[in-house]
XYZ file of C-alpha atoms in Angstrom:
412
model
C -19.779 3.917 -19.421
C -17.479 1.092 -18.944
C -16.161 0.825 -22.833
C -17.182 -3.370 -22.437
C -17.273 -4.706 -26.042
C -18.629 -8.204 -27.172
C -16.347 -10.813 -25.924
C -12.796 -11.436 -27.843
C -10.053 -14.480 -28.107
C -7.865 -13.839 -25.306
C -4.309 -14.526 -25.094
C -2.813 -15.628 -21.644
C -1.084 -12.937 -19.834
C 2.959 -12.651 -20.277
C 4.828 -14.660 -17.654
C 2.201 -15.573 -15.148
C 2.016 -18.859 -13.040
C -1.473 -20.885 -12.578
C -1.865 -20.136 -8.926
C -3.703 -23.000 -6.406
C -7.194 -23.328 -7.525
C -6.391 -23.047 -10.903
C -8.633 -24.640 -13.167
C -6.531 -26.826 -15.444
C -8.962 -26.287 -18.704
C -8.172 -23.158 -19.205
C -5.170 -21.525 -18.637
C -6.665 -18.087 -19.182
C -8.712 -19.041 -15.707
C -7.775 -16.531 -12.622
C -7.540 -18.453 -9.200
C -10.474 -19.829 -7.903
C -10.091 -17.463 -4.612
C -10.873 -13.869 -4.720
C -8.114 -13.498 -1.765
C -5.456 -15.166 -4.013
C -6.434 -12.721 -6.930
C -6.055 -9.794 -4.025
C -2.368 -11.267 -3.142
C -1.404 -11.264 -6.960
C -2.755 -7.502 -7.532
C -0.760 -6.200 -4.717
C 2.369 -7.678 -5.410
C 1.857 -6.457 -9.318
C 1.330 -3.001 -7.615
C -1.793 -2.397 -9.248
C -5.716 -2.585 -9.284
C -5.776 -4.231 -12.741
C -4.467 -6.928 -15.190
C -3.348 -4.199 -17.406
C -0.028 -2.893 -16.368
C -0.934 -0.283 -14.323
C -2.742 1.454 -17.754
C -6.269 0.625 -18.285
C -8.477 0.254 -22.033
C -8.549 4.244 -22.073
C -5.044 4.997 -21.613
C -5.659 6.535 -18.245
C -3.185 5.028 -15.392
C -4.453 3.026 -12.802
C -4.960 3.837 -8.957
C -1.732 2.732 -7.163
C -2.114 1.375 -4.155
C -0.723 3.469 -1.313
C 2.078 0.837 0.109
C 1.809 -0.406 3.661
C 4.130 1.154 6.349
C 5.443 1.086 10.119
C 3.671 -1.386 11.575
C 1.056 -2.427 9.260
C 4.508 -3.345 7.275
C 6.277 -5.249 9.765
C 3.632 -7.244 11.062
C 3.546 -11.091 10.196
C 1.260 -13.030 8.328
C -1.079 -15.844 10.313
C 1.097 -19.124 9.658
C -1.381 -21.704 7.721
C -3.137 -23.804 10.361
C -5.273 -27.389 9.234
C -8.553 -26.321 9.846
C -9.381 -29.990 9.107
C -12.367 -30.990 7.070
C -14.816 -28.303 5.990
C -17.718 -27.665 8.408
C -20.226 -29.967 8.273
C -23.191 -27.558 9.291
C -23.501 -24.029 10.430
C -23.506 -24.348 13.965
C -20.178 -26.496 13.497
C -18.650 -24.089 11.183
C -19.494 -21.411 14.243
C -17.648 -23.704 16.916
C -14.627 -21.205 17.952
C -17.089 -18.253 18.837
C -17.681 -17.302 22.286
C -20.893 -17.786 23.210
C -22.393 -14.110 24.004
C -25.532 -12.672 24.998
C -27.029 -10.491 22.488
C -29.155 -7.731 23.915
C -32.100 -7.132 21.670
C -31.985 -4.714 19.094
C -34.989 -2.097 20.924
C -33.372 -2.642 24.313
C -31.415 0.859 24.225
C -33.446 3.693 24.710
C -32.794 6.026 21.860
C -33.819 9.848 21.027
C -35.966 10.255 18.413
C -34.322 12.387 15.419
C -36.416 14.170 12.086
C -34.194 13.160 9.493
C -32.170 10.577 8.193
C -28.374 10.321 9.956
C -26.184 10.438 6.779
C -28.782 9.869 4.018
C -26.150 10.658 1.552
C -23.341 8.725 1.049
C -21.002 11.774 0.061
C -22.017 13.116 3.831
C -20.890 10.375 6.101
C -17.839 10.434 8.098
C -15.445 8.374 7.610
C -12.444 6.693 9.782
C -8.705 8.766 9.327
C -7.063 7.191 5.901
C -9.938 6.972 4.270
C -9.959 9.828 0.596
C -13.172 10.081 -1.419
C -11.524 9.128 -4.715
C -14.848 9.888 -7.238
C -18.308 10.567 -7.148
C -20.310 8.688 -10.039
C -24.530 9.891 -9.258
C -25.005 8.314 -5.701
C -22.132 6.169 -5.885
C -18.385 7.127 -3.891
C -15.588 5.348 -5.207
C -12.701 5.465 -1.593
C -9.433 4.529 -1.686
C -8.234 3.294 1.906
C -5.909 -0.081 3.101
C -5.030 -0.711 -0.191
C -8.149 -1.005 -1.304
C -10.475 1.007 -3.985
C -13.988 0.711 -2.929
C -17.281 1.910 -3.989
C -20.203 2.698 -1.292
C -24.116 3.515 -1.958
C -27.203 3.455 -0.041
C -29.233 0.370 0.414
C -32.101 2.944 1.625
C -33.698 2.836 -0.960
C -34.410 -0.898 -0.887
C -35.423 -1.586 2.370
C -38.028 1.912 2.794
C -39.624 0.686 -0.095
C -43.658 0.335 0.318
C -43.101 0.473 4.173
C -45.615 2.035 6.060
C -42.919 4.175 8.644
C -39.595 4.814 8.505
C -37.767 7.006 11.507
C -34.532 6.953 13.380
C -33.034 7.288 16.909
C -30.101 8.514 18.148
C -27.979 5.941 20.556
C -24.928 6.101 22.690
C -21.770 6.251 21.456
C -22.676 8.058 17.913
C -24.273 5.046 16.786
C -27.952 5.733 15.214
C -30.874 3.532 14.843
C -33.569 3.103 11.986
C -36.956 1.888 12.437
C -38.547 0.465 9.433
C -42.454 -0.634 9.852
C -44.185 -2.631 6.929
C -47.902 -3.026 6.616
C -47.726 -6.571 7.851
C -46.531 -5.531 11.120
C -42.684 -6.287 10.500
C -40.173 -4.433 11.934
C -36.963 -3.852 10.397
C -34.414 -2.829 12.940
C -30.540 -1.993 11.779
C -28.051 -0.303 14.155
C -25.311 1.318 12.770
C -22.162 2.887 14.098
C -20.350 6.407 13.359
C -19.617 5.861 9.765
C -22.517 4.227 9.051
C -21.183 0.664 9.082
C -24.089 -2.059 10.322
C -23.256 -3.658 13.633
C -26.835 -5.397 14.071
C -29.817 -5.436 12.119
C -32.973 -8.051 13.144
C -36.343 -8.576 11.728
C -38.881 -8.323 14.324
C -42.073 -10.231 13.225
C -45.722 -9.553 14.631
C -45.596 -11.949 17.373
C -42.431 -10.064 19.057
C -39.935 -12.428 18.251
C -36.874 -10.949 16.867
C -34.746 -12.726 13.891
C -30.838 -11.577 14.291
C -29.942 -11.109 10.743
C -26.477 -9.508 11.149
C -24.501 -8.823 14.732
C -21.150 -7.938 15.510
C -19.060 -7.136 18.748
C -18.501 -3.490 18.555
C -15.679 -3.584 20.633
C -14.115 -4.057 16.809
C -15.349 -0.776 16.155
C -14.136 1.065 19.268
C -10.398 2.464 17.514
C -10.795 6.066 15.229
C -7.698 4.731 13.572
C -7.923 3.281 9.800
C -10.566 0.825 8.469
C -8.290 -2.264 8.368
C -8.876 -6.098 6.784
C -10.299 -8.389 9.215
C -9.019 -11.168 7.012
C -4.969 -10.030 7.935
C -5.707 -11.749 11.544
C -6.666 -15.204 9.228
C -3.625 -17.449 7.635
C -3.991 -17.812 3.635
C -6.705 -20.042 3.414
C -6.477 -24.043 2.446
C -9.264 -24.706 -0.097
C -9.333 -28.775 0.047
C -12.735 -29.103 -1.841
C -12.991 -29.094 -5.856
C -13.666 -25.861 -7.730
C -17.357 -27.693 -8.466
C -17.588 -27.848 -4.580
C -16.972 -24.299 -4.057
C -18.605 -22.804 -7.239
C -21.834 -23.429 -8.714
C -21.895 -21.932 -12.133
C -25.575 -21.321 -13.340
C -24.654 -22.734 -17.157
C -23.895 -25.930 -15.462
C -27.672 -25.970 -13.663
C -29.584 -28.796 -15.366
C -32.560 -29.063 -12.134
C -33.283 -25.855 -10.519
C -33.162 -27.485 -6.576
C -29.635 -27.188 -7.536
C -29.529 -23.845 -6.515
C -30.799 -24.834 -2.709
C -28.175 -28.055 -2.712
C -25.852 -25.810 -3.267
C -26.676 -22.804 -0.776
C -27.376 -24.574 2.379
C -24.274 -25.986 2.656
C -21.827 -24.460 5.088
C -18.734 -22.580 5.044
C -15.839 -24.277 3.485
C -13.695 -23.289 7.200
C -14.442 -22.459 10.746
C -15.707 -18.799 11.728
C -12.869 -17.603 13.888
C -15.628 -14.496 15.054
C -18.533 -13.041 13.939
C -17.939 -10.180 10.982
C -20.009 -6.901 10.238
C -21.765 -6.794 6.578
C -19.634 -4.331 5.472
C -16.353 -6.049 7.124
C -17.538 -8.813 4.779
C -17.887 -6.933 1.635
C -14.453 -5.452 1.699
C -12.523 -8.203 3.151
C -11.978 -11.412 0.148
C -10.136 -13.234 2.664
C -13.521 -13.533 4.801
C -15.853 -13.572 1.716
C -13.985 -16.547 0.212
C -15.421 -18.734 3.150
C -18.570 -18.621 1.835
C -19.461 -20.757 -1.059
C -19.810 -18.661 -4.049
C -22.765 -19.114 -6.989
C -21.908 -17.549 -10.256
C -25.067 -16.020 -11.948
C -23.076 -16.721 -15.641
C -26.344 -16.582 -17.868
C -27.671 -13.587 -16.557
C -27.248 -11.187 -19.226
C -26.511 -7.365 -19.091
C -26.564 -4.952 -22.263
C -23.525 -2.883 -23.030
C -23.030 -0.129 -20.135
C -26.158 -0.784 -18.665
C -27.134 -2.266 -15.139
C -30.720 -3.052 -16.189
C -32.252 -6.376 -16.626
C -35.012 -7.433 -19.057
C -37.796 -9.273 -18.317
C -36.150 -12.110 -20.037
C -33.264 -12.352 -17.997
C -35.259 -11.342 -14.541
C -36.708 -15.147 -15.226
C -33.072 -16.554 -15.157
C -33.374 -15.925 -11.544
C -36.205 -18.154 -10.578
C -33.959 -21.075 -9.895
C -31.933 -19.143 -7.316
C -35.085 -16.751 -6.020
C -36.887 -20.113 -4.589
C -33.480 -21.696 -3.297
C -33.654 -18.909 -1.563
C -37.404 -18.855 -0.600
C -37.028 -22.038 0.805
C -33.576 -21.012 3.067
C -35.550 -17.957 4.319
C -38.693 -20.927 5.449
C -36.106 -22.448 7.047
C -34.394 -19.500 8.795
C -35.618 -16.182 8.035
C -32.101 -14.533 9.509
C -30.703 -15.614 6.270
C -28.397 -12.858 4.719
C -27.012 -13.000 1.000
C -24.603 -11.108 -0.218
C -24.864 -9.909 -4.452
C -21.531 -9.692 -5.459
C -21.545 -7.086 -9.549
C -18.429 -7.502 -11.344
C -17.379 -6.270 -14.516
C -14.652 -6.804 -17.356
C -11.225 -5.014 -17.278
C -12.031 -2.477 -20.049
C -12.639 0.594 -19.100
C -11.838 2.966 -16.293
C -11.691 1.326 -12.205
C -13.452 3.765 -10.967
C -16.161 3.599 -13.335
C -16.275 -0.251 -13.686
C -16.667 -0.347 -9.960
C -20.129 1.812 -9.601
C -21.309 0.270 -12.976
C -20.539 -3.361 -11.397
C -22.627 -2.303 -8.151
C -25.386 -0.729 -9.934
C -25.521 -4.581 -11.343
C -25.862 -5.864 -8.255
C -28.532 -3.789 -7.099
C -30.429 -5.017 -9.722
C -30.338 -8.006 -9.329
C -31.299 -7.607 -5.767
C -34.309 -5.469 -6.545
C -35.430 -8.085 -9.361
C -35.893 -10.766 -6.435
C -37.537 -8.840 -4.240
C -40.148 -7.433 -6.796
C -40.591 -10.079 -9.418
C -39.417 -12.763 -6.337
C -40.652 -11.344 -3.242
C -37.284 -11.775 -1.323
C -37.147 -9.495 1.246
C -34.449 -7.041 0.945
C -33.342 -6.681 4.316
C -31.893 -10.294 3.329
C -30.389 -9.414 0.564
C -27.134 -7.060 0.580
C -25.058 -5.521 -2.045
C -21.639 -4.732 -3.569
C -19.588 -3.678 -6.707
C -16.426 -5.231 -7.070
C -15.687 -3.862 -10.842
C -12.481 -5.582 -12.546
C -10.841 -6.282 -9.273
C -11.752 -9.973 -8.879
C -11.772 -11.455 -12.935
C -12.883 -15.183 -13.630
C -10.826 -14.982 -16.815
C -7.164 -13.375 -15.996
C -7.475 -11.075 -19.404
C -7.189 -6.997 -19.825
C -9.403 -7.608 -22.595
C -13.462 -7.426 -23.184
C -15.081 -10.649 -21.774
C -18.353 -11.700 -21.218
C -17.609 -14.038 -17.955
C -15.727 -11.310 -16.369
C -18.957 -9.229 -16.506
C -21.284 -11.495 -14.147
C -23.248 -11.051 -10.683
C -22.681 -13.990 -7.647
C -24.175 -14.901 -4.804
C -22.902 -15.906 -1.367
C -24.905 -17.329 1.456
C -23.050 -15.490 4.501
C -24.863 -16.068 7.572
C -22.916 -17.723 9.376
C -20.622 -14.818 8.918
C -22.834 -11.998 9.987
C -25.522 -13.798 12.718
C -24.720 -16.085 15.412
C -26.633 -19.655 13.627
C -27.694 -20.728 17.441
C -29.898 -17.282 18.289
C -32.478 -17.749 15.481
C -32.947 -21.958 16.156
């Protein structure tokens, strides 16, 4: 239970600045950037907007302060990226051209049972503390960073006709998942679990990269670390309408696929795992962000009515038609909630939200969920800079992130 209440006046918060990306209407608004938001929470010291207390009088998670190294080390100078990509392939310009070995080439050792089905099993990098357990969510504290983690099993086994797994080299494991209309769903993963490739292997034989990363990035025990610390603070030069669609602002539904085909607002310096993308806002905020504002959740609750399961039509066949286009598409569900209420808990209730929504466009939608990818964010990343109940602070997004996850040129 989160403790939201129906939405309240808010005053603005004592002695803050409007920070770039401001929007000038309301001077409530948090910056447009989730990696600006990230900037202002560490230098406050805390996970919150509320002073390091949240609604229930319990104190806030302190983020363990960086040291040594990780201290010294200097931030990326800003660079002019020039204009915003103008396609996918452009936005993928500075990666190295690499030959991808297909995702069955390995020959793997058949295993009975699930690597790590359970999330509160898997190992886990040095510097990495369980923080909470909330059902089959883990709330971890590592980098600075409060996280929460679940199982996307669940999902993508659903009505297939097999499911098994294979051991690979270097502790990496691989699951098999065979559908009755002889699709293959393929996903490697590495020793904590993290996906390095995943493809969608149709009929015919031909194989659909949906995520890939260089696991040479993976190769160090040491801890998990934020990919976006090797970028400079980003430049956004576009409007707020530009980078956010908000779905209250929709008036024709093909504004949904207008909006989601168009590239990344900067160059892809390399590709990024999924899960490198989910806890990283520096890397996230390159993809184009649709708020799902109307979609309505009752108090405490991560289920959706079949009233507000039709609110997702518009987006559901923006997406149908990416996936005609390239079925490699990935799209990342972003669940956030208000600041009332514990972290911890606002963070699995804000991912339970998310999950949702990704099961409502698979079964009322028939998106296919190996597209589709998850992640709870709770209070950390507010549209309205308030410690108070508010109903925009408790919505789901969406992100288009392939050309973040799959090289664009391997599935033309």
């Amino acid at each position: 239970m989160t403790g939201e209440q129906p939405a309240q006046s808010e005053q603005p918060a004592q002695g803050e600045q409007p920070a770039q990306g401001e929007a000038a209407a309301n001077k409530n608004a948090a910056p447009i950037l989730d990696s600006q938001k990230d900037v202002l929470r560490k230098r406050k010291g805390k996970n919150g907007p509320h002073g390091g207390e949240n609604a229930n009088g319990e104190q806030a998670t302190q983020p363990a302060q960086p040291t040594g190294e990780q201290a010294q080390a200097p931030k990326p100078a800003p660079v002019d990226q020039g204009p915003p990509p103008t396609d996918d392939k452009s936005a993928q310009q500075a990666i190295q051209p690499e030959k991808i070995a297909p995702v069955t080439e390995e020959k793997g050792k058949r295993v009975e049972r699930a690597p790590d089905e359970n999330v509160r099993d898997r190992r886990r990098p040095k510097g990495v503390d369980v923080v909470r357990e909330f059902g089959d969510r883990v709330i971890l504290q590592f980098n600075n960073q409060t996280i929460v983690e679940s199982n996307d099993a669940p999902r993508m086994h659903r009505g297939a006709r097999n499911v098994y797994y294979e051991d690979l080299s270097g502790d990496r494991t691989r699951e098999i998942v065979e559908r009755d209309n002889g699709v293959r769903i393929v996903t490697i993963r590495n020793r904590y679990g993290d996906v390095i490739q995943r493809s969608r292997i149709a009929p015919d034989g031909r194989e659909y990269v949906l995520s890939y990363v260089d696991e040479r990035h993976y190769e160090d025990d040491g801890d998990w670390r934020d990919p976006g610390d090797d970028l400079p603070p980003m430049r956004l030069t576009i409007s707020r309408e530009e980078y956010i669609l908000d779905s209250e602002d929709v008036e024709d539904p093909d504004d949904y696929y207008t909006f989601l085909e168009q590239p990344p607002v900067e160059r892809v310096q390399r590709l990024y795992s999924i899960d490198e993308v989910k806890r990283s806002a520096r890397v996230r905020d390159i993809a184009r962000r649709v708020d799902l504002d109307t979609l309505n959740f009752e108090f405490g609750s991560a289920s959706i009515s079949d009233t507000e399961v039709q609110k997702l039509e518009g987006v559901a066949n923006a997406m149908e038609k990416l996936l005609k286009k390239n079925p490699a598409e990935t799209f990342l569900i972003e669940g956030h909630t208000d600041a009332v209420g514990t972290p911890e808990a606002n963070l699995a209730l804000s991912d339970r939200r998310a999950e949702a929504v990704a099961e409502a466009l698979t079964n009322a939608f028939g998106i296919p969920p190996e597209n589709l990818t998850t992640q709870g964010y709770g209070e950390e990343y507010l549209k309205v800079n308030t410690a108070g109940p508010n109903r925009e602070n408790r919505r789901v997004a969406i992100r288009r992130i392939t050309p973040l996850v799959a090289p664009v040129a391997s599935n033309n």
